[in-house]
Coordinates of N, CA, C and O in Angstrom, one line a residue:
X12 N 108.2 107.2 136.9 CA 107.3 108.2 136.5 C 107.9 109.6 136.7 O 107.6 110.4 135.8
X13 N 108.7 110.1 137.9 CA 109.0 111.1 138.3 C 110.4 111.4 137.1 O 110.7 112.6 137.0
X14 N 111.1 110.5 136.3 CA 111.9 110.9 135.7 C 111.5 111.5 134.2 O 112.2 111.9 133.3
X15 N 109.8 111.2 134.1 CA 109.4 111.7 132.5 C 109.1 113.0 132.4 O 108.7 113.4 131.3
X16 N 109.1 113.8 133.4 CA 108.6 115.2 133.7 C 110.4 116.2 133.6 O 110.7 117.1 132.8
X17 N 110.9 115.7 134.3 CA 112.1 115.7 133.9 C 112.8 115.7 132.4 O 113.4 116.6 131.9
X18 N 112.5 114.6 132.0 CA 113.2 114.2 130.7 C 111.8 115.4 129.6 O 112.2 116.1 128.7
X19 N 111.0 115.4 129.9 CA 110.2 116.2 129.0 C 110.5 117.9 129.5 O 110.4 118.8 128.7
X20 N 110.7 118.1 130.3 CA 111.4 119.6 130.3 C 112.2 120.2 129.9 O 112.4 121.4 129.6
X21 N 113.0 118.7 129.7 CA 114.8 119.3 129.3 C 114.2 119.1 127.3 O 114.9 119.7 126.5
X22 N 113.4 118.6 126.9 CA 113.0 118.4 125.6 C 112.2 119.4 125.6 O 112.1 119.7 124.4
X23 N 111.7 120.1 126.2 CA 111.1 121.5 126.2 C 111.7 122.7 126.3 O 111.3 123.7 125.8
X24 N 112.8 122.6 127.0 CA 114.0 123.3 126.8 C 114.8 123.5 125.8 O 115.0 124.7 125.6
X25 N 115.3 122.6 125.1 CA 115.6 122.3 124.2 C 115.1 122.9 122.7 O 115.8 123.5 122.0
X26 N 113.6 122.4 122.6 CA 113.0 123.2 121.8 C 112.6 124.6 122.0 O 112.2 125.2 121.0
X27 N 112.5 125.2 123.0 CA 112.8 126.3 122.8 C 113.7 127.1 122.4 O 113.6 128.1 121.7
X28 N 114.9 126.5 123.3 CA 116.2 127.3 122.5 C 116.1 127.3 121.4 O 116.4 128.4 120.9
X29 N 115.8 126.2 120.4 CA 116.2 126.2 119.3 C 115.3 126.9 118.3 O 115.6 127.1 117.1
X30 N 113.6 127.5 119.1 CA 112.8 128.2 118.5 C 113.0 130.0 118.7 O 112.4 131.0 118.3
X31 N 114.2 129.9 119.6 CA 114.6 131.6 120.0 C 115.4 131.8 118.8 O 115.5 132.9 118.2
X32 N 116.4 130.4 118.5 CA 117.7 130.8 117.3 C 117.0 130.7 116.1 O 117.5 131.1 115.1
X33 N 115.8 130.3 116.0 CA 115.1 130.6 114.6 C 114.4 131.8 114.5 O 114.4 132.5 113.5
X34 N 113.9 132.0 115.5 CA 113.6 133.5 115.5 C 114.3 134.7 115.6 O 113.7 135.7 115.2
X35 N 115.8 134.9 116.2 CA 116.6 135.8 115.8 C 117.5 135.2 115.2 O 118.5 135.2 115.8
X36 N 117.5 134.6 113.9 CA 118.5 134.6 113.4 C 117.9 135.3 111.9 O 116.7 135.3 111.6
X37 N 119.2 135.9 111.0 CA 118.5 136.8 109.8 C 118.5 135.5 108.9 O 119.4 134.8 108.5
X38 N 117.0 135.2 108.6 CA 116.6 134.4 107.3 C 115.2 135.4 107.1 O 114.9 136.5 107.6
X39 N 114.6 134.5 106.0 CA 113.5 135.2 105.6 C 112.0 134.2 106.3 O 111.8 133.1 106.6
X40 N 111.3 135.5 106.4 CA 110.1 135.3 107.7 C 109.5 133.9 107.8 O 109.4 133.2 108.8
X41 N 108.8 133.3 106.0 CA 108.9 132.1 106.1 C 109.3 131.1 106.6 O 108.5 130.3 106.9
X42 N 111.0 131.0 106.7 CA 111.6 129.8 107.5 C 111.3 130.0 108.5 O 110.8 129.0 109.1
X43 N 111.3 131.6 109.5 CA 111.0 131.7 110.6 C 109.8 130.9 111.3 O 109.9 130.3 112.3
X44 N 108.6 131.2 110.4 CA 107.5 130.6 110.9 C 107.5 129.1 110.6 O 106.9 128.4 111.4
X45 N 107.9 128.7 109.9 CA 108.6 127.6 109.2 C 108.7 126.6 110.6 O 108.1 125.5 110.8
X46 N 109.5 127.2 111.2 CA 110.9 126.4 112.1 C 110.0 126.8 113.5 O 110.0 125.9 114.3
X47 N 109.2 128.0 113.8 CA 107.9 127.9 114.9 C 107.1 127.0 114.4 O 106.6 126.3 115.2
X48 N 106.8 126.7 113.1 CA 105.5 125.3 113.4 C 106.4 124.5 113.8 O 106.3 124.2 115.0
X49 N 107.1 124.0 113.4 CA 107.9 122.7 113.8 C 108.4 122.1 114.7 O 108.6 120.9 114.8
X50 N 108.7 123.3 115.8 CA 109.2 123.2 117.6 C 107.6 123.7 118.2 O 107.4 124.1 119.3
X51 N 106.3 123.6 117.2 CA 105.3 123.7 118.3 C 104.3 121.9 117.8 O 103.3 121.5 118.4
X52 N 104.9 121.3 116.8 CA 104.8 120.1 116.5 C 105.8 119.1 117.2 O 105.6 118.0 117.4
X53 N 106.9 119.7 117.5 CA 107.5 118.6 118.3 C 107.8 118.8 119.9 O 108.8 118.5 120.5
X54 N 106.8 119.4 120.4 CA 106.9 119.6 121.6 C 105.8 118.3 122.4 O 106.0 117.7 123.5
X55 N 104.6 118.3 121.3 CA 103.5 117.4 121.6 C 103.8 116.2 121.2 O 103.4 115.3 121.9
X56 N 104.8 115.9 119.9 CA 105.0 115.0 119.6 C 105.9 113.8 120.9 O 105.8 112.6 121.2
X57 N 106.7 114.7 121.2 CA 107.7 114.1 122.3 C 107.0 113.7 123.9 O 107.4 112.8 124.6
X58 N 106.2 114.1 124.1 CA 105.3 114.3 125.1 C 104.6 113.0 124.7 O 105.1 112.1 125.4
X59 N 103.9 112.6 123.9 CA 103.1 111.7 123.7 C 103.8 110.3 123.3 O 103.2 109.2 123.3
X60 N 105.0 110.3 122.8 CA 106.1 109.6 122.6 C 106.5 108.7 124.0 O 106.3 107.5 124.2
X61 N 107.2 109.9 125.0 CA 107.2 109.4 126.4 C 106.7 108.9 127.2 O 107.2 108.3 128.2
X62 N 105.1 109.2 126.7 CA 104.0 108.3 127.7 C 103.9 107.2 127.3 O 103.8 106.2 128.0
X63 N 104.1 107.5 125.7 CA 103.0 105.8 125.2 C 105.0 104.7 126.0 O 105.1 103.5 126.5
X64 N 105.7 105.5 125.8 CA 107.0 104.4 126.1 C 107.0 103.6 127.8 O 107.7 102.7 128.2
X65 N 105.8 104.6 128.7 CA 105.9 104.1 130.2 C 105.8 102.7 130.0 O 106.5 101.8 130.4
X66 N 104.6 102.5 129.0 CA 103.9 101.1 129.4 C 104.8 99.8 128.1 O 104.5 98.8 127.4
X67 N 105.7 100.5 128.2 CA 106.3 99.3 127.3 C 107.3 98.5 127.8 O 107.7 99.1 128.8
X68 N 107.8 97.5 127.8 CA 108.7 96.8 128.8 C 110.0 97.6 128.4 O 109.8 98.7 127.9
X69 N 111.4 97.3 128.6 CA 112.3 97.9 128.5 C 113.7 96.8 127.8 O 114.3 96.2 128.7
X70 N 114.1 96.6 126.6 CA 115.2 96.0 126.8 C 116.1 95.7 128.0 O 116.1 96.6 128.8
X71 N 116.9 94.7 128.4 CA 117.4 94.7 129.6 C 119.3 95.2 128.4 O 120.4 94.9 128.8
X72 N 119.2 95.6 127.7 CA 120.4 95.3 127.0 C 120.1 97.3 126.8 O 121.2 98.0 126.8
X73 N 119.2 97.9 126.6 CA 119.3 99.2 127.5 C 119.5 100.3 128.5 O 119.8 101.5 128.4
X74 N 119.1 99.1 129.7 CA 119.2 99.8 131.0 C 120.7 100.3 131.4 O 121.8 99.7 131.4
X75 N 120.5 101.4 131.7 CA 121.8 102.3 131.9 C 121.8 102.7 133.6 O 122.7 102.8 134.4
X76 N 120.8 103.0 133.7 CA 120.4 103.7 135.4 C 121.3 102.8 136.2 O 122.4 103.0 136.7
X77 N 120.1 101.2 136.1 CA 120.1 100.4 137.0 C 121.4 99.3 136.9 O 121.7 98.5 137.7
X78 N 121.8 99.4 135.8 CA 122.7 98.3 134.9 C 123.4 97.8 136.1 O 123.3 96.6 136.1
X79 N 124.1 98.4 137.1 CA 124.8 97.7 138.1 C 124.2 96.7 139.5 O 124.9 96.1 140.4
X80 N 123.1 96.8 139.3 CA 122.0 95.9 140.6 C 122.7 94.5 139.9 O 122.9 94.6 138.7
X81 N 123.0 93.7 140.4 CA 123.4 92.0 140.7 C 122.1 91.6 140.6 O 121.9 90.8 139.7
X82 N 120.9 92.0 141.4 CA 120.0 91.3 141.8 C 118.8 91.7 141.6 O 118.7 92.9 141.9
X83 N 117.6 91.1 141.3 CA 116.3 91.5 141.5 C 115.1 90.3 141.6 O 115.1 89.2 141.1
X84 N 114.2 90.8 142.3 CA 113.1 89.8 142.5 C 112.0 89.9 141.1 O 112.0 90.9 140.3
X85 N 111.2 88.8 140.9 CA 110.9 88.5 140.1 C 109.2 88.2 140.7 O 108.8 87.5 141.6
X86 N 108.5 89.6 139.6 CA 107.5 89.6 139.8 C 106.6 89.0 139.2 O 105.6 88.6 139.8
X87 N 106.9 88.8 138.2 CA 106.0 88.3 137.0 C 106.6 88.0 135.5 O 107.1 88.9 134.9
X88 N 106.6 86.5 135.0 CA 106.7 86.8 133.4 C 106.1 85.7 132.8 O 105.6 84.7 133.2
X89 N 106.5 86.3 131.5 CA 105.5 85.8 130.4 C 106.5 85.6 129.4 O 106.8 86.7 129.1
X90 N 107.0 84.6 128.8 CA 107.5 83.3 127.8 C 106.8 83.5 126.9 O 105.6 83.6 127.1
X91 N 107.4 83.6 125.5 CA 107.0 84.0 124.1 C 108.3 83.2 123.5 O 109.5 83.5 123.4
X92 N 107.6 82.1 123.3 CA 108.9 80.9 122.8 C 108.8 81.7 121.3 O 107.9 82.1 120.6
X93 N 110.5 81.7 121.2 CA 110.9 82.0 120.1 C 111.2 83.4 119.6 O 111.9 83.8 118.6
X94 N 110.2 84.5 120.8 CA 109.6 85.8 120.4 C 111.2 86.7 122.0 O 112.2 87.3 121.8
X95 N 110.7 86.2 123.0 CA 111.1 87.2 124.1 C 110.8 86.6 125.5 O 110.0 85.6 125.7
X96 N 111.3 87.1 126.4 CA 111.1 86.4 128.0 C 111.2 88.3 128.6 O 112.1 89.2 128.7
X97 N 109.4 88.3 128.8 CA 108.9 89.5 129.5 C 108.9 89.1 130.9 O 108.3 88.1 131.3
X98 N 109.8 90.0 131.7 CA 109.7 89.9 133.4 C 109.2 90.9 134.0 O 109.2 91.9 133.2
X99 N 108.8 91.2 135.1 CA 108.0 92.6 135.8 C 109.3 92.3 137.3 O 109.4 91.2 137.7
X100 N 110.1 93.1 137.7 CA 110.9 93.5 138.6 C 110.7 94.4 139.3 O 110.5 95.6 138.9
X101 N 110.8 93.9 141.1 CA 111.0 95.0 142.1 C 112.4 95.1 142.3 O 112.8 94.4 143.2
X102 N 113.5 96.0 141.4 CA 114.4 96.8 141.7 C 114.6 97.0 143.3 O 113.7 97.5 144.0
X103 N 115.7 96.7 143.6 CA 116.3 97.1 145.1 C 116.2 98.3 145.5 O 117.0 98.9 144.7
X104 N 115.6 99.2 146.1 CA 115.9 100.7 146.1 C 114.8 101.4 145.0 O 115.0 102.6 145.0
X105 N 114.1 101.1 144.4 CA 113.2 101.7 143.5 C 111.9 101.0 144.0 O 111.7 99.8 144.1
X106 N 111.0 102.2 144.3 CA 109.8 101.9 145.0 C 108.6 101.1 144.0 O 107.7 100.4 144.6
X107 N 108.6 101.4 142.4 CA 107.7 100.6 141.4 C 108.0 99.9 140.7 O 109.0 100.2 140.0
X108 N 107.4 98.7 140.5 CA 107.8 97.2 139.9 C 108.5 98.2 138.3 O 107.9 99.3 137.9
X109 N 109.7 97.6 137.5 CA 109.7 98.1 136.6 C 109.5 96.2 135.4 O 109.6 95.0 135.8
X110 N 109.2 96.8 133.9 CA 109.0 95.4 133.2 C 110.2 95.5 132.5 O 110.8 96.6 132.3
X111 N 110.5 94.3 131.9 CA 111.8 94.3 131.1 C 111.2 93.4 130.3 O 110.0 93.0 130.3
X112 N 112.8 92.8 128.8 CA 112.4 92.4 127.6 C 113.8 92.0 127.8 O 114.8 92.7 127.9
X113 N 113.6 90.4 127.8 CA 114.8 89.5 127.7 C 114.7 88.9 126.1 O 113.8 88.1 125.7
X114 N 115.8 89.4 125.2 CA 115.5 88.1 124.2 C 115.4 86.8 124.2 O 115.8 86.4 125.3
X115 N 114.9 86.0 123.5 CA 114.7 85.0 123.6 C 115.9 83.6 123.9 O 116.9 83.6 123.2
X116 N 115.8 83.0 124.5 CA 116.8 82.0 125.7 C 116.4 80.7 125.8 O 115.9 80.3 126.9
X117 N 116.4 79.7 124.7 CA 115.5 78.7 125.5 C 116.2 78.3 127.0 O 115.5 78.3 128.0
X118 N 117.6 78.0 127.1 CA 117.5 77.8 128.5 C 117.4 78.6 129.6 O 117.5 78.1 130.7
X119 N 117.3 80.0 129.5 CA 117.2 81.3 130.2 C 115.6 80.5 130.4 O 115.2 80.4 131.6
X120 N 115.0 80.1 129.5 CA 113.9 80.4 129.6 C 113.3 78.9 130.4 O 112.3 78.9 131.1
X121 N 114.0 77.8 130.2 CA 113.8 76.8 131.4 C 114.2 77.0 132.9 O 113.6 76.8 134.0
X122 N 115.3 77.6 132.6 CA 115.4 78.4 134.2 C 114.7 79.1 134.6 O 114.6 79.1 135.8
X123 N 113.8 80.1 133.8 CA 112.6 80.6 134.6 C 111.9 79.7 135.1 O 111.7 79.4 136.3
X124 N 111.5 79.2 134.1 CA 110.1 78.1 134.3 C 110.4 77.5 135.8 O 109.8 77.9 136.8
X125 N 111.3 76.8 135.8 CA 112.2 76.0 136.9 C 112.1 76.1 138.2 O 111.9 75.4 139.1
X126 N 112.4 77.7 137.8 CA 112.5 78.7 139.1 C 111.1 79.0 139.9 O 110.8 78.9 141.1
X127 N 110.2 79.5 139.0 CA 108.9 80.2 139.4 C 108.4 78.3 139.8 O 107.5 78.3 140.7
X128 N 108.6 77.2 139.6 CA 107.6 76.2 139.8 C 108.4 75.9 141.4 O 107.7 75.8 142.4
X129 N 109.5 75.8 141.6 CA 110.2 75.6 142.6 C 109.8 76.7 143.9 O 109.7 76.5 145.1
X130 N 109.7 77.8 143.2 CA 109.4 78.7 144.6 C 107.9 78.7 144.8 O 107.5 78.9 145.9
X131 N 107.0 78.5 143.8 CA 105.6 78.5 144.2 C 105.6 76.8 145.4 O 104.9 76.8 146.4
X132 N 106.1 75.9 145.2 CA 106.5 74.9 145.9 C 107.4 75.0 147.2 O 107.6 74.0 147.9
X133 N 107.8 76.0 147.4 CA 108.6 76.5 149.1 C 107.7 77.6 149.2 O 107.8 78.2 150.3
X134 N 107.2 78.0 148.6 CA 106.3 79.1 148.9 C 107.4 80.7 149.2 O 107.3 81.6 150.0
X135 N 108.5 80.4 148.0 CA 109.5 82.1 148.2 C 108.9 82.8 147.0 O 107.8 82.8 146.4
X136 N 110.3 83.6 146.8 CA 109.8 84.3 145.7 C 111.1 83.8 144.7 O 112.1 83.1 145.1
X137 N 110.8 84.3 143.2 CA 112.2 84.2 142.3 C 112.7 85.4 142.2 O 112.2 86.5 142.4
X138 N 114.0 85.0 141.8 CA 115.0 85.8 141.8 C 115.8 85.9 140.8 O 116.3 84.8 140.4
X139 N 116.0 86.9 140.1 CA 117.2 87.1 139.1 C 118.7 87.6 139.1 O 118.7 88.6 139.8
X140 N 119.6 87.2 138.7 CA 120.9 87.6 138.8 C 121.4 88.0 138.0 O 120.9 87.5 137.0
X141 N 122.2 88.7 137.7 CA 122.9 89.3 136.3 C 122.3 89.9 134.8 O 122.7 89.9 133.6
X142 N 121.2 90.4 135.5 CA 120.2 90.3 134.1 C 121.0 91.5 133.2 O 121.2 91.2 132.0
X143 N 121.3 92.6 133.5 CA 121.9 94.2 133.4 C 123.0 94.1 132.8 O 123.3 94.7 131.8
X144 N 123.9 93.3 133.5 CA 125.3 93.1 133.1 C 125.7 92.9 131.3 O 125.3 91.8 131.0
X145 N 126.1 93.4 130.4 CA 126.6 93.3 129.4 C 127.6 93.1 128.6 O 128.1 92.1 129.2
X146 N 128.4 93.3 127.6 CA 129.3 93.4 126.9 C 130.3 91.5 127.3 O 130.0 90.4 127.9
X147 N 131.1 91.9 126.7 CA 131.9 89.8 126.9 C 132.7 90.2 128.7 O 132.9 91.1 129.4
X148 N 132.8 89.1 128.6 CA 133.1 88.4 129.8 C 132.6 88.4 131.1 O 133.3 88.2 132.2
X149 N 130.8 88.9 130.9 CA 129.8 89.1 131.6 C 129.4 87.9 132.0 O 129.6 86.9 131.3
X150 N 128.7 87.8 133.2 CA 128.3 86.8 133.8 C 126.7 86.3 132.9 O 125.9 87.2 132.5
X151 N 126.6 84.9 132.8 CA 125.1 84.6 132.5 C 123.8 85.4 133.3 O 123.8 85.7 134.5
X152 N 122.9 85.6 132.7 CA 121.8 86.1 133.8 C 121.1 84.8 133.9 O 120.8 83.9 133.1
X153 N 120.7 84.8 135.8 CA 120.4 83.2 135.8 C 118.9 83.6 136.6 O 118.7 84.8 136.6
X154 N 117.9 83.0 137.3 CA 116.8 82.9 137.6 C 117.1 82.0 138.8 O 118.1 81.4 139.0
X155 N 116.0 81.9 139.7 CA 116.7 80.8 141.0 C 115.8 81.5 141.8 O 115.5 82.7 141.8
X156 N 115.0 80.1 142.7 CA 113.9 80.5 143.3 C 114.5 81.0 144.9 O 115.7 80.6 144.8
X157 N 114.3 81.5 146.0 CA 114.7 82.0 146.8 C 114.9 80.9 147.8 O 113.8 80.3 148.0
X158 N 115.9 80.4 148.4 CA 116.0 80.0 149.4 C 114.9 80.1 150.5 O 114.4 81.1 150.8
X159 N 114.5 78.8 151.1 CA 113.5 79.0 152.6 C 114.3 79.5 153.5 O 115.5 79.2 153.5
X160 N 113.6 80.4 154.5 CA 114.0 81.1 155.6 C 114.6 79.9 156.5 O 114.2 78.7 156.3
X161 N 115.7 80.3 157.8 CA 115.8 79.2 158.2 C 115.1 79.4 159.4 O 115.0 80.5 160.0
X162 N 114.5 78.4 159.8 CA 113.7 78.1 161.4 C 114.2 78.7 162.1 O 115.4 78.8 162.0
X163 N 113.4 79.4 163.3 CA 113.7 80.5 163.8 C 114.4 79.4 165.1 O 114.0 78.2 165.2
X164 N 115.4 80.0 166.0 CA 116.0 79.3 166.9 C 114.9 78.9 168.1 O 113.8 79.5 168.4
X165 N 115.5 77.6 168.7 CA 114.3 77.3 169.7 C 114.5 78.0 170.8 O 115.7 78.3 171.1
X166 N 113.4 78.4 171.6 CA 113.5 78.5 172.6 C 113.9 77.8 173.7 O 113.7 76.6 173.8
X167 N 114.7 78.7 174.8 CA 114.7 77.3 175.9 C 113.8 77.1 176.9 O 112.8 77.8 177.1
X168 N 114.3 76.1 177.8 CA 113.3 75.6 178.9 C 112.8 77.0 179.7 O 113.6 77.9 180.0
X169 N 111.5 77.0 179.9 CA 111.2 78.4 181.1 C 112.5 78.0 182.7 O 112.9 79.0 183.3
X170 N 112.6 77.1 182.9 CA 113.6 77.0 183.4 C 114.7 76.8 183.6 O 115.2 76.2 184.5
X171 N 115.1 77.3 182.5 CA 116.8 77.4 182.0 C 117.6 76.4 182.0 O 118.8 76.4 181.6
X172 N 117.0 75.2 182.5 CA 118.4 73.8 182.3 C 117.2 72.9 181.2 O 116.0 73.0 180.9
X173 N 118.2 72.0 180.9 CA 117.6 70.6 180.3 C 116.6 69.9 180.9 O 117.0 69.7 182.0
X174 N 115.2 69.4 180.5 CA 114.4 68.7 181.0 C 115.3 67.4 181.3 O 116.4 67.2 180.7
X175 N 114.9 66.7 182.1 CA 115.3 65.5 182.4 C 114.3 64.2 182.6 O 113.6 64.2 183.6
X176 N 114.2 63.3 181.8 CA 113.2 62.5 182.0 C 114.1 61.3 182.6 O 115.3 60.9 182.3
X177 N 113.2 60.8 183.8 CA 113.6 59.8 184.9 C 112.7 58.6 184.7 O 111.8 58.6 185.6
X178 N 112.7 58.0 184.1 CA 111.7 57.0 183.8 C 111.5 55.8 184.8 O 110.7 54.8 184.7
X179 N 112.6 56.0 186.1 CA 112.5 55.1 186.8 C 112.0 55.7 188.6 O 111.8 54.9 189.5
X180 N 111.8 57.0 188.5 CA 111.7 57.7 189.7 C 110.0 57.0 190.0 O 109.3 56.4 189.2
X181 N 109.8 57.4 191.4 CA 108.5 57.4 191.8 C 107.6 58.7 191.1 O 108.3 59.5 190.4
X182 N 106.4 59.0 191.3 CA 105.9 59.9 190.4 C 105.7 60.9 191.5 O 105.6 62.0 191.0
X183 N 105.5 60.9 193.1 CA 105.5 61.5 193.7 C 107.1 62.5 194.2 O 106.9 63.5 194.9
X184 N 108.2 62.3 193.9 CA 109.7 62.4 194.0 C 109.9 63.0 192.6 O 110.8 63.8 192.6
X185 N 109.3 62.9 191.3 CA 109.8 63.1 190.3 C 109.1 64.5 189.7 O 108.4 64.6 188.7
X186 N 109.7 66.0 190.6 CA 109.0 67.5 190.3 C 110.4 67.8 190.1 O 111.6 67.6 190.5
X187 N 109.7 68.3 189.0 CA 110.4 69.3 187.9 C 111.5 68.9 187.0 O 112.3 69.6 186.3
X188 N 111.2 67.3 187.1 CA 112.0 66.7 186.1 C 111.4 66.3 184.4 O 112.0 65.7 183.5
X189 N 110.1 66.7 184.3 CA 109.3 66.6 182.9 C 108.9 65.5 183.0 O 108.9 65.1 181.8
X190 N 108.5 64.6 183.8 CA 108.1 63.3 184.1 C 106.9 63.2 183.4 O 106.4 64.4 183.3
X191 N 106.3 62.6 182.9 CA 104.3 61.9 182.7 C 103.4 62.2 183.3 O 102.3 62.3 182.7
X192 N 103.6 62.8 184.9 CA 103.5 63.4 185.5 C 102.6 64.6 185.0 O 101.5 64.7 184.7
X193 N 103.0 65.0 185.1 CA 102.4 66.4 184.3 C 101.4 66.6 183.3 O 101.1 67.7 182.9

């Protein structure tokens, strides 16, 4: 969001310069006013242009910013057999989910499936790889549910050696060996 304020200043900028060079330059007054309606129609026009474009997904065969991320998590999508494979992405380092527009893949598009059923089943998240990367001898973009965490290491005995079970000891003689006892 913070880069549309940006990108519309410099398009405001823009049209102005180019409404100062219509204004001193020697034509006749007509064009002048001519060439002011026209940088005061495309100032709103572009403005309204950039909003309506927030809410639209994004080619992944566009992205220029992010194009070098390897990786992203997988927020959400939606399979339009035949049409597109829409994903929603939390970008590494970028604080708001962004959406994208994968063409259509049937097996891009079983590896999703694949993926989102596998990790709702370990209970992770999915994951994408290579989605950015372009031109030939680019890697496939693949989908892949996250690995489970590994078990956190055990703790040891509160008293620092190996229990020892004596299964032959008396039960009065058998302290602090983890006997039945207890």
């Amino acid at each position: 969001m913070s880069e549309l304020f940006g990108l519309f200043a410099a398009a405001l900028g823009l049209a102005a310069a180019l409404a100062a060079v219509s204004i001193w330059a020697p034509r006749v007054l007509w064009l002048k006013v001519g060439a002011l309606t026209i940088t005061a129609l495309f100032v709103p026009a572009v403005y309204v242009a950039m909003v309506e474009l927030l809410s639209r997904p994004k080619p992944v065969a566009l992205e220029r910013i992010d194009a070098a991320l390897a990786e992203a998590t997988v927020l959400g999508a939606d399979l339009r057999e035949e049409e597109a494979i829409f994903v929603w992405l939390r970008l590494p380092g970028v604080e708001e989910p962004r959406a994208y527009v994968l063409p259509w893949d049937q097996g891009l598009a079983e590896q999703l499936h694949g993926a989102q059923r596998e990790a709702r089943e370990r209970g992770t998240e999915v994951h994408a790889r290579n989605l950015f990367r372009t031109g030939e001898g680019r890697e496939r973009p693949m989908f892949y549910a996250q690995p489970q965490p590994a078990s956190p290491p055990k703790q040891p005995s509160p008293r620092g050696g190996p229990l020892v079970f004596d299964s032959g000891a008396p039960r009065s003689t058998a302290q602090g060996s983890g006997s039945a006892a207890r």
